[in-house]
């Protein structure tokens, strides 16, 4: 499939507008009425079911706006002005509250309400186009497709709509809208002294961004330091698992090694135990008084406990090592199959050339794997940048340090952000940092992802 | 504005009428308490229902520990319990978010009369009482092994370390924890307070603080010093550990491990800049608060008052070994004889209210403690300056 | 190695054999040592689950008393921690979300792999980017959406949220579908098969491994997640899943009493999942292999 050169976005938008103006000009009364009352065109031309669907959609939208959305949307500009009031009730000797505006719900449901415009626009467009098309077909005395025939295209030409509609709704509700909500919070003063419903919060513009970037040197220093370690961690965590998992798979797959199934099962057990259990267990094993230090001291290998998790360098080393313990089994399973697919001729020629196993690995296995699993590697890298579980359960970001604001030496940006939300209730600062993480990660991986060979050659496989 | 106030009052009147007429109907209430208190709370709620007939009570129980109450509350105040138990260090945050219903009028007088002044103070902010004191045991002191230390020994930290070293035992304290490490600083005369602007005041970097930090450094460098979390103390007491700083929640585990040698005392004194200073401690209470958004504030108050009265507090003591705040209950001989509670109450002479500590303090304090435990040789004054500046952010 | 050696067939095969044996021996050693590292924590968990003494930490390595009561009390002592109920909740959520997620994931993957439409690349990029936002940030919002439709604190909400991720987790399945020759589709189209028909008659039957892989990962997720459950369920203990229930057991005030029972519970969770993995290993490997190749 050749990649079409596409016009810039605004040009396409302008062309889209023109299209609807043209249809309005050429449209008869019913088509024009469809611009206002959805489904009018279809109903007038006998496509009753279709028309009712359009009309119902519009009615549902109006009902949603009048009954729910408007209540919140009207305060979107201020995020609420009426604070909660307190009234003394003499008879019962208690204070009663008169609920005020809830800034958080106003923000959240406004986002939802605004987003509801999107499906309306899509429905409206298809309503206008349907009306126009029906009019043209009538004018040229052709028969109109029935409702069933229309519906059938949903299983064929428009099958993607059928398949994607539900997942897209969940994507919007559970992922996209919450993200928009969190992004907007970065522009408010939602922190511990502005907690709804007791008190209101409002818009503060770019104040939080300024704080993180330069107004507050401690924030800036913490952000820089933690960002640096996050990348170091992501690189080490990703590649150590990748390469070691592959070597493990190679060893198990090697001809002549017996009990392959048993070996694999042993390594897979760590996947089966809930991660928070195994990580908590391991972190307890490596404390100063943990079983590892006890054994090392009994065997007189060390005289005083090794500060596995309390010394910054040790802790950073340990989280990478323990992450290997957790992660290798996945890579092993994945590489097992791929390795078997490597063309045997490649290896044969290498063995004739007298290459050592290490040389074969570096010059044949690794490049082949890298070529085939590029996208997987990027996803894993991103996953590691946001690897909340491993870090939080192992060290909770510790050892704590005075160098960072409320942070520790193994804190990733995500865990730091979590601490800021939970301990400090500083949602606005956390959201600001969230946006920074997001921009960095997204820019990086989108670029790499779209440059990777296997994505570009997506259609060449078959 | 006036119009709004008027409508508010009118609304309030309506709500009151509504509540009054609703009395005949069911009164749904939800109570949050910690896991271990569930059984007893259930029992007390049944008693309350029996004692207050004529109302159709529909009271449910939810599990939220006192430590998590504020976090859980803020996730969704409208879905939170009508009555919830919380540790009093959360008081300020809860009040800032207008989450607690004030106690006033005759109820205020009753609470003030029934409970110790300290416990009432612990639930009061800017002269307003925000909850019913429930237990007075959210603090720490010293558990020790009678076969290792004498009553004399546990008066001084230096002496304890000497004895422990001679016996090949350890003295346990979780220094890398803001809660415990404050003992030294507060004992040396430093303060943690809230300023006019609502920000934390922390002067741990003054001369007293520096002396305290030097004492901490000396303590952590001692071969008899041992640190770790609760489970280390629970596992090691009676074995390699002969004394440990902890609170009443560990009393049964400690008694388990030490058996006949189980003993407790206030924290010892420590040498600070050449002088002997007594270690201070945070002292906190657990409070039963009424959700300000409850539809049945009056009934919730009634139940909360019942759950914290003399008889209920005695039951909490008998079944759960929780220290009463009620004056009569606290004077009960059985309470007085409880080893852990006696030590706690003796330590309260050096107690500092935890109400005046904001969340920003804990992180940097932990970091400082870790530096000490790791025997870092960094410049103490520099570390303290950082600690103070971060805690007051 | 010189050329001369290569032309000495007899000697070479002997030396290859001995070298081969040495290599295998080395591999066996490495594998055994690694297995030890992998199994020791698991063994430690097992030992702790049979330990008679309470608490998370003992000063000795082997327990002094052995007991089965940590297991039996999980099922008999249910007043505070209702383990059997949580187990059933988790099983229910896992089965439902497994069925829905598998179906949705395959649908999305098929769409992106086979169908060509205007927003395809755009949607794929958007999905990729959205997946990078730290997930827990959105939990508060999701909770309130659920509350608005009256589903807060319910198992249905959990199922919806776990299945909702399907729109983002299609990569592996899409990669697998990409490897199925397009010629099959084209032939079917010529025979008059609709795209719906192709999905059911051509793609699904040749995708057993990826179906198994998707189902397996979807089934396991509810057993392991605990952060999300605690946000959705809050104080509703009756609707907890095992992982969040287990997590409650090791909170400060419970850990001394419940630590060994926590270990027993973890073992009970791990057993079925391990068995599933062992049984389905073949499909899992085939599925993830096919999928990861095209990512």
Coordinates of C-alpha atoms in Angstrom, one line a residue, chain C:
Chain C
X1 CA 40.9 -22.4 14.0
X2 CA 42.8 -23.3 10.9
X3 CA 41.6 -24.8 7.7
X4 CA 43.6 -27.9 8.3
X5 CA 41.5 -28.9 11.3
X6 CA 38.3 -28.7 9.3
X7 CA 39.5 -31.3 6.9
X8 CA 40.1 -33.9 9.6
X9 CA 36.6 -35.4 9.8
X10 CA 37.2 -38.1 12.3
X11 CA 39.1 -36.0 14.8
X12 CA 36.8 -33.2 14.5
X13 CA 33.7 -35.1 15.3
X14 CA 35.3 -36.5 18.4
X15 CA 36.4 -33.0 19.6
X16 CA 33.0 -31.6 18.8
X17 CA 31.4 -34.3 20.9
X18 CA 33.6 -33.6 23.9
X19 CA 33.2 -29.9 23.5
X20 CA 29.5 -30.4 23.2
X21 CA 29.5 -32.4 26.4
X22 CA 31.5 -29.7 28.2
X23 CA 29.2 -27.0 26.9
X24 CA 26.1 -28.9 28.0
X25 CA 27.6 -29.5 31.4
X26 CA 28.3 -25.8 31.7
X27 CA 24.7 -25.0 30.7
X28 CA 23.3 -27.5 33.2
X29 CA 25.4 -25.8 35.9
X30 CA 24.2 -22.3 35.0
X31 CA 20.6 -23.4 34.7
X32 CA 20.8 -25.2 38.1
X33 CA 22.3 -22.2 39.8
X34 CA 19.7 -19.9 38.3
X35 CA 16.9 -22.2 39.2
X36 CA 18.1 -22.1 42.7
X37 CA 17.9 -18.3 42.7
X38 CA 14.5 -18.4 41.1
X39 CA 13.1 -21.0 43.4
X40 CA 14.6 -19.9 46.7
X41 CA 12.1 -17.0 47.3
X42 CA 9.3 -19.3 46.2
X43 CA 10.5 -21.9 48.7
X44 CA 10.8 -19.2 51.3
X45 CA 7.2 -18.3 50.7
X46 CA 6.1 -21.9 51.1
X47 CA 8.1 -22.3 54.3
X48 CA 6.6 -19.2 55.8
X49 CA 3.1 -20.4 54.9
X50 CA 3.7 -23.4 57.1
X51 CA 5.4 -21.6 59.9
X52 CA 3.7 -21.8 63.3
X53 CA 5.2 -18.7 64.8
X54 CA 3.5 -15.5 63.9
X55 CA 5.1 -12.3 62.6
X56 CA 6.9 -11.4 59.4
X57 CA 10.4 -11.9 60.7
X58 CA 12.2 -14.5 62.8
X59 CA 15.8 -14.5 63.9
X60 CA 16.3 -18.0 62.6
X61 CA 15.9 -19.4 59.1
X62 CA 13.9 -22.6 59.6
X63 CA 10.6 -22.4 61.6
X64 CA 10.5 -24.1 65.0
X65 CA 6.9 -25.1 64.6
X66 CA 5.2 -26.4 61.5
X67 CA 1.5 -26.0 61.0
X68 CA -1.3 -26.3 58.5
X69 CA -3.5 -23.9 60.3
X70 CA -2.5 -20.9 58.2
X71 CA -4.3 -22.6 55.4
X72 CA -7.3 -23.9 57.3
X73 CA -7.8 -20.6 59.1
X74 CA -8.0 -18.8 55.8
X75 CA -11.3 -20.7 55.2
X76 CA -12.6 -21.1 58.7
X77 CA -11.7 -17.7 60.4
X78 CA -13.6 -15.5 58.0
X79 CA -15.1 -12.9 60.3
X80 CA -12.6 -10.3 59.4
X81 CA -10.9 -11.6 56.3
X82 CA -13.3 -13.5 54.1
X83 CA -10.7 -15.2 52.0
X84 CA -13.1 -17.8 50.3
X85 CA -15.5 -15.0 49.3
X86 CA -12.6 -12.9 47.9
X87 CA -11.4 -15.9 46.0
X88 CA -14.8 -16.4 44.4
X89 CA -15.0 -12.7 43.6
X90 CA -11.7 -12.8 41.9
X91 CA -12.6 -16.0 40.0
X92 CA -15.9 -14.4 38.8
X93 CA -14.2 -11.2 37.7
X94 CA -11.3 -13.1 36.1
X95 CA -13.7 -15.3 34.1
X96 CA -15.9 -12.5 32.9
X97 CA -13.1 -10.0 32.1
X98 CA -11.2 -12.8 30.4
X99 CA -14.1 -13.6 28.1
X100 CA -14.9 -9.9 27.3
X101 CA -11.2 -8.8 27.0
X102 CA -10.3 -11.7 24.7
X103 CA -13.2 -10.9 22.4
X104 CA -12.6 -7.1 22.4
X105 CA -8.8 -7.5 21.9
X106 CA -9.2 -9.8 19.0
X107 CA -11.8 -7.5 17.4
X108 CA -9.5 -4.5 17.7
X109 CA -6.5 -6.4 16.6
X110 CA -8.3 -7.7 13.6
X111 CA -9.5 -4.3 12.7
X112 CA -6.1 -2.7 12.7
X113 CA -4.5 -5.7 11.1
X114 CA -6.9 -6.3 8.2
X115 CA -9.3 -3.4 7.6
X116 CA -8.2 -0.2 5.9
X117 CA -10.0 2.9 6.8
X118 CA -9.4 6.6 7.1
X119 CA -8.5 7.0 10.8
X120 CA -6.6 3.8 11.1
X121 CA -3.1 5.1 11.6
X122 CA -4.3 8.0 13.6
X123 CA -6.2 5.8 16.0
X124 CA -3.3 3.4 16.4
X125 CA -1.0 6.3 17.2
X126 CA -3.5 7.7 19.7
X127 CA -3.8 4.4 21.4
X128 CA -0.1 4.0 21.6
X129 CA 0.3 7.5 23.1
X130 CA -2.6 7.1 25.6
X131 CA -1.1 3.9 26.9
X132 CA 1.9 5.9 28.1
X133 CA 0.1 8.1 30.6
X134 CA 0.7 6.8 34.1
X135 CA -2.4 4.7 34.7
X136 CA -3.1 5.4 38.4
X137 CA -3.6 9.1 37.6
X138 CA -6.9 8.4 35.9
X139 CA -8.3 6.2 38.7
X140 CA -10.1 9.0 40.5
X141 CA -11.8 10.1 37.3
X142 CA -12.8 6.5 36.5
X143 CA -14.2 6.1 40.0
X144 CA -16.5 9.1 39.6
X145 CA -17.6 8.0 36.1
X146 CA -18.6 4.7 37.7
X147 CA -20.4 6.5 40.5
X148 CA -22.3 8.6 38.0
X149 CA -23.8 5.4 36.5
X150 CA -24.2 3.8 39.9
X151 CA -21.6 1.1 39.5
X152 CA -19.1 2.3 42.1
X153 CA -17.9 -0.4 44.6
X154 CA -19.2 -3.2 42.4
X155 CA -17.6 -6.2 40.7
X156 CA -19.2 -5.0 37.4
X157 CA -17.1 -1.9 37.6
X158 CA -14.0 -4.0 37.9
X159 CA -14.9 -6.1 35.0
X160 CA -15.6 -3.0 32.9
X161 CA -12.3 -1.4 33.8
X162 CA -10.2 -4.5 33.2
X163 CA -11.9 -5.2 29.8
X164 CA -11.7 -1.5 28.9
X165 CA -8.0 -1.8 28.5
X166 CA -8.5 -4.1 25.5
X167 CA -8.5 -1.1 23.1
X168 CA -4.9 -0.4 24.2
X169 CA -3.5 -4.0 24.5
X170 CA -3.9 -5.2 21.0
X171 CA -0.3 -5.1 19.9
X172 CA 0.6 -8.7 20.3
X173 CA -2.6 -10.0 18.8
X174 CA -2.3 -7.6 15.8
X175 CA 1.2 -8.7 15.3
X176 CA 0.0 -12.3 15.2
X177 CA -2.8 -11.5 12.7
X178 CA -0.3 -9.7 10.5
X179 CA 1.5 -13.0 9.9
X180 CA -1.6 -14.8 8.6
X181 CA -1.3 -14.6 4.8
X182 CA -3.6 -12.0 3.2
X183 CA -4.1 -14.3 0.3
X184 CA -6.5 -16.3 2.4
X185 CA -8.7 -13.3 2.9
X186 CA -8.7 -12.4 -0.7
X187 CA -9.7 -15.9 -1.7
X188 CA -12.6 -15.8 0.7
X189 CA -13.7 -12.4 -0.5
X190 CA -13.9 -13.7 -4.0
X191 CA -16.0 -16.6 -2.7
X192 CA -18.4 -13.9 -1.4
X193 CA -17.4 -13.9 2.2
X194 CA -18.0 -10.7 4.1
X195 CA -15.4 -9.2 6.4
X196 CA -17.4 -10.4 9.4
X197 CA -17.3 -13.9 7.8
X198 CA -13.5 -13.7 7.3
X199 CA -13.0 -12.8 10.9
X200 CA -14.9 -15.9 12.2
X201 CA -14.2 -18.4 9.4
X202 CA -10.6 -17.6 8.4
X203 CA -8.8 -15.6 11.1
X204 CA -10.1 -17.0 14.3
X205 CA -9.6 -20.7 13.5
X206 CA -6.0 -20.2 12.6
X207 CA -5.3 -18.1 15.7
X208 CA -5.7 -20.5 18.5
X209 CA -2.4 -19.6 20.1
X210 CA -3.1 -15.9 20.2
X211 CA -6.6 -16.5 21.6
X212 CA -5.1 -18.6 24.3
X213 CA -2.4 -16.1 25.0
X214 CA -4.9 -13.2 25.2
X215 CA -7.2 -15.2 27.4
X216 CA -4.4 -16.3 29.7
X217 CA -3.1 -12.7 30.3
X218 CA -6.6 -11.4 30.7
X219 CA -7.5 -14.1 33.2
X220 CA -4.4 -13.5 35.3
X221 CA -4.7 -9.7 35.6
X222 CA -7.4 -9.6 38.2
X223 CA -5.4 -11.9 40.5
X224 CA -2.5 -9.6 40.6
X225 CA -3.9 -6.1 40.5
X226 CA -4.5 -4.4 43.9
X227 CA -4.2 -0.7 43.4
X228 CA -7.2 -0.3 41.2
X229 CA -9.4 -2.6 43.3
X230 CA -8.8 -0.6 46.4
X231 CA -9.8 2.7 44.6
X232 CA -13.0 1.2 43.2
X233 CA -14.0 -0.9 46.2
X234 CA -13.0 1.5 49.0
X235 CA -14.6 0.2 52.2
X236 CA -16.7 -2.5 50.6
X237 CA -14.9 -5.6 51.9
X238 CA -17.5 -8.0 50.6
X239 CA -16.4 -7.1 47.0
X240 CA -12.7 -7.3 47.5
X241 CA -10.5 -9.5 45.4
X242 CA -7.8 -11.7 46.8
X243 CA -4.9 -9.5 46.0
X244 CA -6.2 -6.4 47.8
X245 CA -7.5 -8.6 50.6
X246 CA -4.0 -10.1 51.0
X247 CA -2.5 -6.7 50.9
X248 CA -4.7 -5.6 53.8
X249 CA -3.3 -8.5 55.8
X250 CA 0.2 -7.0 55.8
X251 CA -0.8 -3.5 56.8
X252 CA 0.9 -2.3 60.0
X253 CA -1.7 -3.3 62.5
X254 CA -2.4 -6.8 60.9
X255 CA 1.1 -8.0 59.9
X256 CA 2.1 -9.7 63.1
X257 CA -1.1 -11.8 63.3
X258 CA -1.7 -12.4 59.6
X259 CA 1.7 -12.6 57.9
X260 CA 1.9 -16.4 57.7
X261 CA -1.7 -16.5 56.6
X262 CA -0.9 -14.0 53.9
X263 CA 1.8 -16.3 52.7
X264 CA -0.6 -19.2 52.6
X265 CA -3.1 -17.1 50.7
X266 CA -0.4 -16.2 48.2
X267 CA 0.4 -19.8 47.6
X268 CA -3.3 -20.6 47.0
X269 CA -3.4 -17.8 44.4
X270 CA -0.1 -19.0 42.8
X271 CA -1.1 -22.6 42.4
X272 CA -3.9 -22.3 39.8
X273 CA -2.0 -19.7 37.8
X274 CA 1.1 -21.9 37.7
X275 CA -1.0 -24.9 36.6
X276 CA -2.6 -22.7 33.9
X277 CA 0.8 -21.6 32.7
X278 CA 2.2 -25.1 32.6
X279 CA -0.8 -26.4 30.7
X280 CA -0.9 -23.5 28.2
X281 CA 2.8 -22.9 27.9
X282 CA 2.8 -24.1 24.3
X283 CA 0.1 -21.7 23.2
X284 CA 1.5 -18.9 25.2
X285 CA 4.9 -19.3 23.5
X286 CA 3.3 -19.6 20.0
X287 CA 1.1 -16.6 20.6
X288 CA 3.6 -14.3 22.0
X289 CA 6.1 -15.4 19.4
X290 CA 3.9 -14.6 16.5
X291 CA 2.7 -11.4 18.2
X292 CA 6.0 -10.0 19.3
X293 CA 7.5 -10.4 15.9
X294 CA 5.3 -7.7 14.5
X295 CA 4.7 -6.0 17.8

